[in-house]
Tab-separated table of C-alpha atoms in Angstrom:
chain	number	residue	atom	x	y	z
A	1	SER	CA	0.000	0.000	0.000
A	2	ALA	CA	2.758	2.446	0.926
A	3	VAL	CA	4.603	1.746	-2.315
A	4	SER	CA	1.468	2.202	-4.424
A	5	VAL	CA	0.902	5.658	-2.915
A	6	ALA	CA	4.587	6.655	-2.966
A	7	SER	CA	4.898	5.631	-6.624
A	8	GLY	CA	1.749	7.542	-7.592
A	9	ALA	CA	-0.157	4.414	-8.643
A	10	THR	CA	-2.962	5.325	-6.228
A	11	PRO	CA	-3.846	8.624	-4.527
A	12	PHE	CA	-4.357	6.931	-1.145
A	13	ALA	CA	-4.560	3.525	0.492
A	14	ILE	CA	-6.270	2.293	3.625
A	15	GLY	CA	-4.710	-0.112	6.089
A	16	SER	CA	-4.942	-1.207	9.682
A	17	ASP	CA	-2.535	0.256	12.210
A	18	THR	CA	-2.152	-1.369	15.603
A	19	GLY	CA	1.496	-0.736	16.477
A	20	ASP	CA	2.759	1.208	13.465
A	21	SER	CA	1.799	-0.877	10.435
A	22	VAL	CA	0.845	2.215	8.449
A	23	ARG	CA	2.965	4.948	9.998
A	24	LYS	CA	6.324	3.202	9.754
A	25	PRO	CA	6.075	2.120	6.073
A	26	ALA	CA	4.810	5.621	5.275
A	27	ALA	CA	7.840	7.154	6.969
A	28	PHE	CA	10.167	4.821	5.058
A	29	GLY	CA	8.455	5.779	1.791
A	30	GLY	CA	8.407	9.523	2.364
A	31	ILE	CA	4.617	9.789	2.450
A	32	VAL	CA	1.995	10.512	5.124
A	33	GLY	CA	0.794	7.698	7.383
A	34	PHE	CA	-2.142	8.799	9.524
A	35	LYS	CA	-3.604	6.843	12.449
A	36	PRO	CA	-6.671	8.819	13.558
A	37	THR	CA	-8.062	9.148	17.067
A	38	TYR	CA	-9.576	5.925	18.415
A	39	GLY	CA	-13.204	5.720	17.327
A	40	ARG	CA	-12.945	8.414	14.637
A	41	ILE	CA	-13.229	5.779	11.873
A	42	SER	CA	-15.241	2.578	12.256
A	43	ARG	CA	-13.275	-0.630	12.740
A	44	TYR	CA	-16.173	-2.729	11.437
A	45	GLY	CA	-14.756	-5.477	9.231
A	46	LEU	CA	-11.213	-5.017	10.529
A	47	PHE	CA	-9.440	-8.163	11.708
A	48	SER	CA	-8.737	-7.556	15.376
A	49	PHE	CA	-5.240	-7.952	16.812
A	50	ALA	CA	-5.597	-5.740	19.881
A	51	SER	CA	-9.009	-4.105	19.898
A	52	SER	CA	-8.155	-0.931	21.764
A	53	LEU	CA	-5.084	-0.317	19.590
A	54	ASP	CA	-6.513	-1.278	16.186
A	55	HIS	CA	-7.324	1.659	13.935
A	56	VAL	CA	-8.246	2.118	10.315
A	57	ALA	CA	-5.418	4.273	9.046
A	58	MET	CA	-4.304	5.632	5.719
A	59	PHE	CA	-1.379	6.315	3.414
A	60	THR	CA	-1.544	9.595	1.470
A	61	LYS	CA	0.792	11.917	-0.393
A	62	SER	CA	-0.039	14.924	1.811
A	63	VAL	CA	-1.668	15.942	5.078
A	64	LYS	CA	-4.478	17.545	3.095
A	65	ASP	CA	-5.154	14.241	1.327
A	66	ALA	CA	-5.262	12.522	4.739
A	67	ALA	CA	-7.838	15.096	5.872
A	68	ILE	CA	-9.962	14.459	2.765
A	69	VAL	CA	-9.927	10.690	3.286
A	70	THR	CA	-10.671	11.101	7.011
A	71	ASP	CA	-13.627	13.379	6.207
A	72	ILE	CA	-15.043	10.650	3.973
A	73	LEU	CA	-14.487	7.722	6.376
A	74	LYS	CA	-15.192	9.288	9.786
A	75	GLY	CA	-18.391	9.148	11.748
A	76	GLU	CA	-20.630	7.018	13.886
A	77	ASP	CA	-21.314	3.442	12.793
A	78	TYR	CA	-23.913	1.275	14.500
A	79	HIS	CA	-21.752	-1.779	13.637
A	80	ASP	CA	-18.948	-0.425	15.877
A	81	MET	CA	-20.004	0.813	19.315
A	82	THR	CA	-16.667	2.573	19.823
A	83	THR	CA	-17.141	5.074	17.008
A	84	LEU	CA	-17.405	8.758	17.823
A	85	PRO	CA	-20.183	11.055	16.639
A	86	ASP	CA	-19.339	12.987	13.500
A	87	GLU	CA	-19.950	16.428	15.103
A	88	ASP	CA	-19.870	18.016	11.629
A	89	ILE	CA	-16.105	18.478	11.853
A	90	ARG	CA	-14.468	18.927	8.447
A	91	TYR	CA	-10.741	18.397	8.772
A	92	THR	CA	-10.071	19.854	5.332
A	93	ASP	CA	-11.457	23.189	6.556
A	94	THR	CA	-8.832	23.334	9.314
A	95	ILE	CA	-5.821	22.943	7.037
A	96	ASP	CA	-3.866	25.885	5.739
A	97	ASP	CA	-0.259	26.273	4.667
A	98	SER	CA	0.847	28.001	7.853
A	99	ILE	CA	2.217	26.353	10.975
A	100	VAL	CA	2.346	29.661	12.857
A	101	GLY	CA	0.674	29.191	16.225
A	102	LYS	CA	0.231	25.431	15.820
A	103	LYS	CA	1.247	23.343	18.846
A	104	LEU	CA	3.473	20.287	18.653
A	105	PHE	CA	5.432	18.304	21.193
A	106	TYR	CA	8.089	15.622	21.161
A	107	PHE	CA	9.544	13.319	23.792
A	108	LYS	CA	12.979	14.427	24.946
A	109	ASP	CA	13.796	10.889	26.100
A	110	LEU	CA	13.326	9.514	22.583
A	111	THR	CA	15.654	12.080	21.060
A	112	ASP	CA	18.484	11.707	23.578
A	113	TYR	CA	21.281	9.418	22.413
A	114	LYS	CA	22.158	8.349	25.966
A	115	TYR	CA	18.995	6.185	26.134
A	116	TYR	CA	20.183	3.965	23.276
A	117	GLU	CA	22.840	1.278	23.289
A	118	SER	CA	23.842	1.508	19.634
A	119	LYS	CA	27.532	1.297	18.892
A	120	GLY	CA	29.769	1.312	15.844
A	121	GLU	CA	28.221	1.996	12.448
A	122	GLU	CA	24.684	1.594	13.799
A	123	GLY	CA	25.420	4.091	16.571
A	124	GLU	CA	26.791	6.647	14.119
A	125	GLU	CA	23.705	6.306	11.942
A	126	LEU	CA	21.459	6.770	14.989
A	127	LYS	CA	23.402	9.893	15.996
A	128	GLN	CA	22.928	11.310	12.486
A	129	VAL	CA	19.167	10.585	12.581
A	130	LEU	CA	18.771	12.221	16.001
A	131	GLU	CA	20.816	15.259	14.945
A	132	SER	CA	18.747	15.577	11.777
A	133	PHE	CA	15.574	15.436	13.882
A	134	LYS	CA	16.908	18.180	16.166
A	135	ARG	CA	17.705	20.384	13.150
A	136	LYS	CA	14.154	19.881	11.856
A	137	ILE	CA	12.766	20.814	15.274
A	138	GLU	CA	14.692	24.089	15.140
A	139	LEU	CA	13.403	24.831	11.636
A	140	ILE	CA	9.843	24.187	12.808
A	141	ARG	CA	10.361	26.427	15.846
A	142	LYS	CA	11.770	29.238	13.678
A	143	SER	CA	8.729	28.920	11.395
A	144	GLY	CA	6.465	30.039	14.241
A	145	CYS	CA	5.228	26.718	15.579
A	146	MET	CA	4.930	26.364	19.357
A	147	LEU	CA	7.025	23.364	20.386
A	148	ALA	CA	7.168	21.645	23.732
A	149	CYS	CA	9.808	19.139	24.749
A	150	ILE	CA	8.181	16.650	27.110
A	151	GLY	CA	10.097	14.366	29.458
A	152	ILE	CA	8.692	10.972	30.323
A	153	ASN	CA	8.379	10.736	34.083
A	154	LYS	CA	9.536	7.164	34.622
A	155	GLU	CA	8.616	7.263	38.305
A	156	ASN	CA	4.918	7.676	37.522
A	157	VAL	CA	4.705	4.516	35.442
A	158	PRO	CA	2.805	1.862	37.471
A	159	ASP	CA	4.903	-0.843	39.156
A	160	HIS	CA	3.298	-3.642	37.148
A	161	MET	CA	4.828	-2.030	34.063
A	162	ALA	CA	8.348	-2.078	35.480
A	163	GLU	CA	9.664	-4.561	32.942
A	164	GLU	CA	8.049	-2.671	30.062
A	165	LYS	CA	9.603	0.598	31.149
A	166	GLN	CA	12.891	-1.257	31.569
A	167	ARG	CA	12.622	-2.416	27.977
A	168	PHE	CA	11.869	1.111	26.850
A	169	PHE	CA	14.681	2.789	28.739
A	170	GLY	CA	17.153	-0.105	28.641
A	171	THR	CA	17.764	0.185	32.401
A	172	TYR	CA	16.361	-1.318	35.575
A	173	ALA	CA	14.343	1.873	36.100
A	174	ASN	CA	15.076	1.681	39.854
A	175	LYS	CA	13.035	-1.502	40.230
A	176	ASP	CA	14.235	-4.874	41.502
A	177	LEU	CA	13.095	-7.329	38.862
A	178	GLY	CA	14.229	-10.435	40.693
A	179	LYS	CA	17.042	-12.731	39.659
A	180	ARG	CA	17.775	-11.179	36.282
A	181	LYS	CA	21.410	-10.117	36.385
A	182	LYS	CA	21.675	-8.377	33.031
A	183	PRO	CA	19.455	-5.414	32.100
A	184	ILE	CA	17.280	-5.878	29.049
A	185	SER	CA	18.651	-3.748	26.237
A	186	ILE	CA	16.801	-2.394	23.238
A	187	LYS	CA	19.011	-4.602	21.038
A	188	ARG	CA	18.017	-7.757	22.962
A	189	ILE	CA	14.349	-6.881	22.583
A	190	GLN	CA	14.708	-6.293	18.852
A	191	ASN	CA	16.326	-9.723	18.456
A	192	ARG	CA	13.847	-11.550	20.677
A	193	PRO	CA	11.727	-14.103	18.794
A	194	TYR	CA	7.998	-13.650	19.381
């Protein structure tokens, strides 16, 4: 789907996005991958992997195209009790070419190299990606967009999620996880068979 949109074979494509099945291929292809708010588009007919995370999402060439497709697909559906009322919102009416005054945020922890364990060639590539992201953030800020850098407060994550936050941060996150002697690293999680 991402390739068909990126190549111009189709103006848009619809897919299901639970973890990042639309957004990641879109990012790799240089197009827009949009996962709307839960309930904005009916999930009726969608094969369920994780109900509360499953969304109908889309690949488009531009944000405006994503707004057009969302305007067509959104709304209440009696086949899906989780859908939201339409409320006569037209997303295409809210889009202009200016980002002045728009509000965006990003997670500081995800853009800080110290949270990753990459080394060698992989580490250098990661550094370049993070530096490129930081340059883009500055360009966005200079264009008049209001940006907030949000830190993830690891202490407020519930105790039963200790191992998950350990996986995310690659540390023990100040929790005793029993007999495990070696912290779980991002690399070990990526290589773990599921």
